[in-house]
Short mmCIF file of C-alpha atoms in Angstrom, two decimals:
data_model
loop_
_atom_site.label_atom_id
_atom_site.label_comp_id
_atom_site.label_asym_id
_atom_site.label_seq_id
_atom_site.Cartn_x
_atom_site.Cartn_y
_atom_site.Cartn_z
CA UNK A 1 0.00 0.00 0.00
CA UNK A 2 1.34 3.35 -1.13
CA UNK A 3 2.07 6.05 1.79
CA UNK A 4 -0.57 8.46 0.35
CA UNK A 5 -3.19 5.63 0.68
CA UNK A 6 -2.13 4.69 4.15
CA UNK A 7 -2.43 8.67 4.77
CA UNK A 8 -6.06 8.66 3.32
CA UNK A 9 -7.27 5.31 5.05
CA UNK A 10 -6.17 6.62 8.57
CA UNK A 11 -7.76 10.15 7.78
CA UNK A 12 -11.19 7.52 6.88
CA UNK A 13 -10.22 5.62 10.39
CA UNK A 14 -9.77 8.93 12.44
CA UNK A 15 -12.80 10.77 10.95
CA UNK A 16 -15.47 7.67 11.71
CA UNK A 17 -13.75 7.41 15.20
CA UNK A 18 -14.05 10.89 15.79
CA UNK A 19 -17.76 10.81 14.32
CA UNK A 20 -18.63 7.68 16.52
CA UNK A 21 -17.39 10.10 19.62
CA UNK A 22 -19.32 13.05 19.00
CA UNK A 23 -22.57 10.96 18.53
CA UNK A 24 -21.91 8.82 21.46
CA UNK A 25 -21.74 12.14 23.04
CA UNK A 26 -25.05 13.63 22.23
CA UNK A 27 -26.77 10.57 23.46
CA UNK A 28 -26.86 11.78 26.99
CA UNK A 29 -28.39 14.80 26.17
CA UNK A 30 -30.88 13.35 24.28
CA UNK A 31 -31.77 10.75 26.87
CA UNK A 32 -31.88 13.40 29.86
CA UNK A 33 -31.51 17.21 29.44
CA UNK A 34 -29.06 18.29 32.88
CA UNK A 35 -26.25 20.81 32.90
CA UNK A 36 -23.76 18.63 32.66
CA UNK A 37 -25.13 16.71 29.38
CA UNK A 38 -25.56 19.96 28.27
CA UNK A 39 -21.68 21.01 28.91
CA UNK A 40 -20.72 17.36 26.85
CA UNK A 41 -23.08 18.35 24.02
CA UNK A 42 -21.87 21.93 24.05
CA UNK A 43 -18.11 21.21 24.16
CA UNK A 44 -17.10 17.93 23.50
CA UNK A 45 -19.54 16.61 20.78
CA UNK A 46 -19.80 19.84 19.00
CA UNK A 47 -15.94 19.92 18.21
CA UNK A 48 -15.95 16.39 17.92
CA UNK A 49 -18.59 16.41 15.17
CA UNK A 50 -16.86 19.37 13.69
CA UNK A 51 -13.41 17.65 13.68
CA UNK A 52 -14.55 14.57 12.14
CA UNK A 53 -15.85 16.45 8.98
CA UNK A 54 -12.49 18.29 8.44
CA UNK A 55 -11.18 15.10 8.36
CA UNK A 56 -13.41 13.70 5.94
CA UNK A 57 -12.82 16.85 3.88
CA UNK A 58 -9.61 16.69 4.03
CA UNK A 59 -9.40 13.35 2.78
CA UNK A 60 -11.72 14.33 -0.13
CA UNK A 61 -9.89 17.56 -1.14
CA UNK A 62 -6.74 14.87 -1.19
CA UNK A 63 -8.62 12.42 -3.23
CA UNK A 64 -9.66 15.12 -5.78
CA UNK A 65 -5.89 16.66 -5.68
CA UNK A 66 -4.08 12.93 -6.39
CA UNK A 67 -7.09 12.73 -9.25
CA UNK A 68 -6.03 15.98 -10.64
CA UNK A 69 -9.34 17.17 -10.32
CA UNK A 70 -8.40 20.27 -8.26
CA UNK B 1 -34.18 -1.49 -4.93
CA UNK B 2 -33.87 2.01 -4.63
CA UNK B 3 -37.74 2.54 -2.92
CA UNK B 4 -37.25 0.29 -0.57
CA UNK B 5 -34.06 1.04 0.61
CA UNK B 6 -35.46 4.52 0.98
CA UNK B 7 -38.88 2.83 2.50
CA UNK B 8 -36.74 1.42 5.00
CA UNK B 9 -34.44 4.63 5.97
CA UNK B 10 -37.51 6.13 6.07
CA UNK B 11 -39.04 3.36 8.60
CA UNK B 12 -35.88 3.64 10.39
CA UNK B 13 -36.12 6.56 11.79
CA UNK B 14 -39.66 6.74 12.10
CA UNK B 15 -40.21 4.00 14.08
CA UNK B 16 -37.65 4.73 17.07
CA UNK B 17 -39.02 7.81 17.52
CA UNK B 18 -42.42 6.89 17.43
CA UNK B 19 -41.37 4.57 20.15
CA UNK B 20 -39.63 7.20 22.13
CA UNK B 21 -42.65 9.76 21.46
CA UNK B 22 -45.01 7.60 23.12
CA UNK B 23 -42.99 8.07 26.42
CA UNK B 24 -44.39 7.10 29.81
CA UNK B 25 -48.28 6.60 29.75
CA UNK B 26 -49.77 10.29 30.75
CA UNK B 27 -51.16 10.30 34.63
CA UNK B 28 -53.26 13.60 32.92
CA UNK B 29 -55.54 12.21 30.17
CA UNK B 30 -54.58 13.24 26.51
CA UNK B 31 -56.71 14.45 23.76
CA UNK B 32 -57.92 11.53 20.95
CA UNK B 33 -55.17 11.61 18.90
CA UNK B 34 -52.47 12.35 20.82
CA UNK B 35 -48.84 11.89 19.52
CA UNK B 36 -46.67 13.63 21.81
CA UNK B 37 -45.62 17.24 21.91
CA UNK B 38 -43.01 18.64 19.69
CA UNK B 39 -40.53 18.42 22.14
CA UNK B 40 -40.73 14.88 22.85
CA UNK B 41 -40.53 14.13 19.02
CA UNK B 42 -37.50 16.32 18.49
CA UNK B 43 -36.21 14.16 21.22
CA UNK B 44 -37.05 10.84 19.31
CA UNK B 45 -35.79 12.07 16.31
CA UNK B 46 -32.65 13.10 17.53
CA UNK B 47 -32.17 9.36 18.98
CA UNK B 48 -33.51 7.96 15.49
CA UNK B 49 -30.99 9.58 14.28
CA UNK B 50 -27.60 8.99 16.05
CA UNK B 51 -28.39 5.61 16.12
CA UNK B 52 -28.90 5.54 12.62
CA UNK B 53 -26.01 7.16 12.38
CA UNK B 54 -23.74 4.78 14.43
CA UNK B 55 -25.04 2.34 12.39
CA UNK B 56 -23.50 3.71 8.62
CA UNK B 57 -20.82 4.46 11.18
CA UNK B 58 -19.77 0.57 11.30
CA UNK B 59 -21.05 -0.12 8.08
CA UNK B 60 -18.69 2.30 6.12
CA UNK B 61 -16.18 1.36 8.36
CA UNK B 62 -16.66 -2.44 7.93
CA UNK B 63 -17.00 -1.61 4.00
CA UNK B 64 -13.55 0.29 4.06
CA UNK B 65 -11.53 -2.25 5.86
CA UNK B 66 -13.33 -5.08 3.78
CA UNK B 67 -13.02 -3.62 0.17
CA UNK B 68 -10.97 -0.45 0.56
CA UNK B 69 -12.26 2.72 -0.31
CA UNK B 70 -15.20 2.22 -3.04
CA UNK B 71 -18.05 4.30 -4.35
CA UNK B 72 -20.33 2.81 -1.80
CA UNK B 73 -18.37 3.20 1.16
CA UNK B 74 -17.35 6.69 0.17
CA UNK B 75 -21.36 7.75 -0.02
CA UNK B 76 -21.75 5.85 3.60
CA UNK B 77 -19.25 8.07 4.96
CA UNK B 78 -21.04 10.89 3.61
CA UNK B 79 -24.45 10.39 4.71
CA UNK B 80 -22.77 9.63 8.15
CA UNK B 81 -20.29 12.72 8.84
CA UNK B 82 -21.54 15.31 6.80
CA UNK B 83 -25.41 15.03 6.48
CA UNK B 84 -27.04 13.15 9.73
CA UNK B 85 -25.12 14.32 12.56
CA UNK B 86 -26.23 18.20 11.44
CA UNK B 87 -30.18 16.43 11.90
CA UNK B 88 -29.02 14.79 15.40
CA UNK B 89 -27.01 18.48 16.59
CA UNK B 90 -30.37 20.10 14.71
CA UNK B 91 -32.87 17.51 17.46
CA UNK B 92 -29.97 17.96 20.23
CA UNK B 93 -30.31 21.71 20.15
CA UNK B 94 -34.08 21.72 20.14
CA UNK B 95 -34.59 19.28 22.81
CA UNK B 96 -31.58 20.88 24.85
CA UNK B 97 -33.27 24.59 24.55
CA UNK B 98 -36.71 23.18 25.48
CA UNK B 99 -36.07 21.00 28.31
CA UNK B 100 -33.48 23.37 29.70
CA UNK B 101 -36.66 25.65 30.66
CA UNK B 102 -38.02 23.31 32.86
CA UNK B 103 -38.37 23.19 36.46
CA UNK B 104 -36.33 19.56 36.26
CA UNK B 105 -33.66 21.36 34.59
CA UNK B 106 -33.22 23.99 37.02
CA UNK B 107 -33.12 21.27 40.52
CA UNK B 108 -30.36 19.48 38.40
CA UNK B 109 -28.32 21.34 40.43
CA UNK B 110 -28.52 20.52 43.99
CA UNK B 111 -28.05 24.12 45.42
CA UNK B 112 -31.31 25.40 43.85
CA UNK B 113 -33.08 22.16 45.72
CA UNK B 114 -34.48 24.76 48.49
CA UNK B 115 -35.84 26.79 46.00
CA UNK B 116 -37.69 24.24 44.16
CA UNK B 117 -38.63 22.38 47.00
CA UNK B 118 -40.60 25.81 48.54
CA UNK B 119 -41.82 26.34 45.10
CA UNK B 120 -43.58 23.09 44.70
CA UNK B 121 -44.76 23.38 48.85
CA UNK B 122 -48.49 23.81 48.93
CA UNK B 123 -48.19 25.22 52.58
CA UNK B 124 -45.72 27.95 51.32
CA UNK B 125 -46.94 31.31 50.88
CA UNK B 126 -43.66 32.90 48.72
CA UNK B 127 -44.72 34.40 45.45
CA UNK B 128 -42.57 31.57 43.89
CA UNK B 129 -45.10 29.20 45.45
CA UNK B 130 -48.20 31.06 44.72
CA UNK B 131 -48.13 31.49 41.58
CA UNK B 132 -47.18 27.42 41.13
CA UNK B 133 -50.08 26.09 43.21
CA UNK B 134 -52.63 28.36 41.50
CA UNK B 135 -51.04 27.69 38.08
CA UNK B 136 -50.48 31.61 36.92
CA UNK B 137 -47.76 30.37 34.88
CA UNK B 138 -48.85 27.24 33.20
CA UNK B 139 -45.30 25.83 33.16
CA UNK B 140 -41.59 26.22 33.08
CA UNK B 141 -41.96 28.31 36.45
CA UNK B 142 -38.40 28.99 36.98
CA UNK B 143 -37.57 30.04 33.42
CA UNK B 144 -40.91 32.08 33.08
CA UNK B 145 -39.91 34.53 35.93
CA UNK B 146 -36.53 34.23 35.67
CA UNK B 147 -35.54 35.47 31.88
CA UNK B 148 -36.38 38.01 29.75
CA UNK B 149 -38.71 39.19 27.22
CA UNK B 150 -38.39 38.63 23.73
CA UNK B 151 -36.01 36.81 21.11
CA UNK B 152 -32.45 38.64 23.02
CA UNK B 153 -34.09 37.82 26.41
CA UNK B 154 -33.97 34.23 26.00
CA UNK B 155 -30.67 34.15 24.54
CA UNK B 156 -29.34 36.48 27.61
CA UNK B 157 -30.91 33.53 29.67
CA UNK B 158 -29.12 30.64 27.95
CA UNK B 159 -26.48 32.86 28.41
CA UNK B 160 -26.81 33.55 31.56
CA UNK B 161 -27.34 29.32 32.21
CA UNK B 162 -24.31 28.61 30.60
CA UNK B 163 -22.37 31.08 33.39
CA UNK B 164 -24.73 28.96 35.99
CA UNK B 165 -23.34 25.56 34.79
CA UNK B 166 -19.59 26.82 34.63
CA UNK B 167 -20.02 28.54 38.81
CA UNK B 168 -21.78 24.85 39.82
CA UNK B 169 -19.14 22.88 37.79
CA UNK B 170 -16.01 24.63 39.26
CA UNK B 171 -17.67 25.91 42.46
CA UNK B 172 -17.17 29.61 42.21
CA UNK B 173 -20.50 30.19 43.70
CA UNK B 174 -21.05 31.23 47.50
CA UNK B 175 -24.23 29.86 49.93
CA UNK B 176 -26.71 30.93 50.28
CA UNK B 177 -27.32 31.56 46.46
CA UNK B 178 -28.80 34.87 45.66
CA UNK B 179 -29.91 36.60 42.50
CA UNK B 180 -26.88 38.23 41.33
CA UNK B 181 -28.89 41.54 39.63
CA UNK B 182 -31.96 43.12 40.98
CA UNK B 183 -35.20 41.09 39.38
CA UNK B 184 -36.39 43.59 36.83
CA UNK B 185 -40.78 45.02 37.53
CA UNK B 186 -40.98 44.01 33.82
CA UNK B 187 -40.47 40.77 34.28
CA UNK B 188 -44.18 40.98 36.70
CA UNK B 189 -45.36 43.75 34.61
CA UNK B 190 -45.83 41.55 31.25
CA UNK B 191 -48.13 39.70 32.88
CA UNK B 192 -49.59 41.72 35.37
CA UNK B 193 -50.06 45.26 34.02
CA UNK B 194 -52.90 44.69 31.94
CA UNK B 195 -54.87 42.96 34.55
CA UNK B 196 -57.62 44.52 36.02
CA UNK B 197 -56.59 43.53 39.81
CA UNK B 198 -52.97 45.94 38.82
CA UNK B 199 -55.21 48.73 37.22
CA UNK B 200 -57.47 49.14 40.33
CA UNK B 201 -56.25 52.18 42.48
CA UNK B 202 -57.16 51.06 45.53
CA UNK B 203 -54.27 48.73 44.87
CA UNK B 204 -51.61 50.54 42.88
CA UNK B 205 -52.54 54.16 42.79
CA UNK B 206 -51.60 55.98 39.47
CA UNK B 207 -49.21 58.40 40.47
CA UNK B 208 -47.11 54.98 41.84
CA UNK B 209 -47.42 53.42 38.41
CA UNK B 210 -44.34 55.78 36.18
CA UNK B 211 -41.69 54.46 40.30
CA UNK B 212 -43.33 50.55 39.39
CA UNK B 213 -42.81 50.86 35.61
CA UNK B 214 -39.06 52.79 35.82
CA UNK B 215 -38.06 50.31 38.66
CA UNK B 216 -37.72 52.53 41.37
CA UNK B 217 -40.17 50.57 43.45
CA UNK B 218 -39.73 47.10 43.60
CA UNK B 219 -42.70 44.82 42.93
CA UNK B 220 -40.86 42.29 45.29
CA UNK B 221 -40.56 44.97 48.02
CA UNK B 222 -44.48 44.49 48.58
CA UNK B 223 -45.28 41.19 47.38
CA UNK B 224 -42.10 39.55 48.15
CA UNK B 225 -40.96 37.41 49.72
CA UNK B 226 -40.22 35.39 46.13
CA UNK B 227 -38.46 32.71 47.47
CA UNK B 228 -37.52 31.40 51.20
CA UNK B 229 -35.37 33.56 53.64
CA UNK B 230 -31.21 32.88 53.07
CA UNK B 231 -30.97 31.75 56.63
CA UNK B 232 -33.11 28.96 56.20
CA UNK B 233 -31.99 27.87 52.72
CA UNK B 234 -29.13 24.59 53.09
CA UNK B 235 -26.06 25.67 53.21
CA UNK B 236 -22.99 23.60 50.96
#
């Protein structure tokens, strides 16, 4: 496996970890509103949501750039 | 193929939160027809949702380290990172700004316990209390009283909530909790200024009204007290 493909299947890897996070991070909120779900939703899944799709972007702007599309 | 794969995405989601609509069965009796209030279904959804989600999760992940990256895997990963978690944040936010209102929401927090506690007292004779056991504000209690007016009001209060959460969370707070800015007439007046009970003079002659309406005299000053004494509220 090539080094740029090893690059874009860990950027896949970190982005669904990092997605998998965020979500499992909303689900207390959803199951019971309380200041401190609220704090998790506010500042840990948020980001963690966020930080997933710049990942996933990432990997598609790279995808498009070894394609020559960009 | 393609209508019932969307049948099923469809039945997917709907179904969960159908489920988690439903909730506990209503002590109060419902109207025929009932479905749940939009609350609870913003709730549901948002659970439909990130579990939905989690699932396309492990299947694009099982489809990546099965077959590589592919066409199929690629629109998984899509659907799950970039379109459904903005529904579940979307459901999150809704459920988190309605149920943050409620009374529940406020006795989270242990330290407002005496408050709530007096409030819900049927013996208590506070204006907190009164106006909860004669049902002058339908519900939300805390929130109703305790925020502003308006669109920027109820931001301020979220606001304000969020500087609540941080205090209780690293304990920069002292006992016995007081209200940290004089509670604003208007807050009484938008309810009470139209009623005929405020208009009558016996009760608030008119040359008081322009003190009562600028704030100079406190609504709480004669009504009061709102809540129970500090002295006899638990301490840390």
């Amino acid at each position: 496996m090539s080094a740029e493909r090893r690059t874009s299947s860990r950027l896949v890897r970190a982005s669904i970890a990092t997605a998998l996070l965020g979500i499992a991070t909303c689900f207390p909120l959803l199951i019971e509103e309380t200041p401190y779900t609220f704090v998790l939703f506010m500042f840990v899944a948020q980001p963690l949501l966020v930080a997933a799709f710049l990942l996933f972007t990432v990997k598609v702007f790279r995808d498009l750039r070894s394609g020559h599309l960009l | 193929m393609r209508l019932s794969a969307a049948a099923l995405f469809v039945a997917a989601i709907l179904l969960p939160a159908a489920a988690f609509a439903a909730g506990d069965p209503a002590v109060i009796p419902r109207p025929h027809g009932w479905i749940g209030t939009t609350e609870e279904w913003a709730r549901a959804l948002g659970i439909a949702f990130a579990i939905l989600d989690v699932l396309i999760l492990a299947a694009a992940y099982r489809s990546h380290r099965r077959t590589g990256e592919s066409p199929a895997s690629k629109q998984l990963l899509f659907v799950a990172i970039a379109v459904l978690p903005v529904g579940v944040v979307f459901f999150s936010y809704f459920h988190a700004l309605e149920a943050s209102k409620t009374v529940e929401s406020c006795n989270a927090c242990h330290v407002m316990a005496p408050f709530v506690n007096d409030l819900r007292n049927p013996k208590s004779d506070t204006l907190a209390a009164v106006h909860f056991k004669n049902r002058y504000i339908q519900e939300n209690h805390c929130y109703t009283c305790h925020s502003d007016y308006g669109m920027f009001g109820t931001v301020h209060a979220k606001w304000e909530g969020l500087g609540h959460i941080y205090r209780k969370t690293t304990g920069r707070y002292t006992m016995p909790i007081r209200i940290n800015t004089p509670f604003s007439n208007l807050r009484c007046l938008n309810c009470h200024a139209t009623s005929q009970k405020f208009l009558d003079p016996a009760k608030h002659p008119k040359e008081d009204l322009p003190a009562m309406f600028s704030g100079k005299t406190s609504c709480i000053d004669c009504h009061g007290p709102a809540h129970p004494a500090p002295e006899t509220r638990a301490s840390r």
